[in-house]
Amino acid sequence: MKYKCDICGYVYDEDLEEKPVSDLDCCPQCHMDQTHLKPIDE
């Protein structure tokens, strides 16, 4: 599943990273809280 940060627009792909978004503390790019990573439809 892919998630997009609603602050900076960064797209996090769980399949590519092999780590669930729930394991993150923050957005890898802007370092805002991980609650800003929202699921996106493909």
Tab-separated table of C-alpha atoms in Angstrom:
chain	number	residue	atom	x	y	z
A	1	MET	CA	0.000	0.000	0.000
A	2	LYS	CA	1.121	3.565	-0.690
A	3	TYR	CA	0.779	6.551	1.588
A	4	LYS	CA	1.193	10.245	0.846
A	5	CYS	CA	2.265	12.888	3.344
A	6	ASP	CA	-0.358	15.643	3.430
A	7	ILE	CA	2.359	18.141	4.434
A	8	CYS	CA	5.170	17.644	1.884
A	9	GLY	CA	3.633	15.253	-0.672
A	10	TYR	CA	6.161	12.457	-0.094
A	11	VAL	CA	4.862	9.049	-1.250
A	12	TYR	CA	5.778	6.101	0.974
A	13	ASP	CA	5.451	2.660	-0.648
A	14	GLU	CA	5.286	-0.165	1.924
A	15	ASP	CA	6.104	-2.791	-0.735
A	16	LEU	CA	9.248	-0.975	-1.864
A	17	GLU	CA	10.437	-0.145	1.648
A	18	GLU	CA	9.425	-3.561	3.068
A	19	LYS	CA	8.321	-1.816	6.270
A	20	PRO	CA	4.723	-0.971	7.253
A	21	VAL	CA	3.880	2.696	7.681
A	22	SER	CA	2.767	1.898	11.244
A	23	ASP	CA	6.441	1.227	12.118
A	24	LEU	CA	7.424	4.789	11.194
A	25	ASP	CA	7.626	7.600	13.746
A	26	CYS	CA	7.470	10.345	11.133
A	27	CYS	CA	7.493	11.145	7.423
A	28	PRO	CA	10.925	10.113	6.051
A	29	GLN	CA	11.190	13.385	4.109
A	30	CYS	CA	9.771	16.242	6.213
A	31	HIS	CA	9.873	14.484	9.618
A	32	MET	CA	6.333	15.501	10.562
A	33	ASP	CA	4.330	13.017	12.658
A	34	GLN	CA	3.430	9.796	10.793
A	35	THR	CA	-0.293	10.599	11.183
A	36	HIS	CA	0.199	12.892	8.151
A	37	LEU	CA	0.837	9.823	5.945
A	38	LYS	CA	-2.556	9.110	4.383
A	39	PRO	CA	-3.392	6.058	2.229
A	40	ILE	CA	-3.751	6.801	-1.491
A	41	ASP	CA	-5.717	4.891	-4.126
A	42	GLU	CA	-3.899	3.738	-7.222
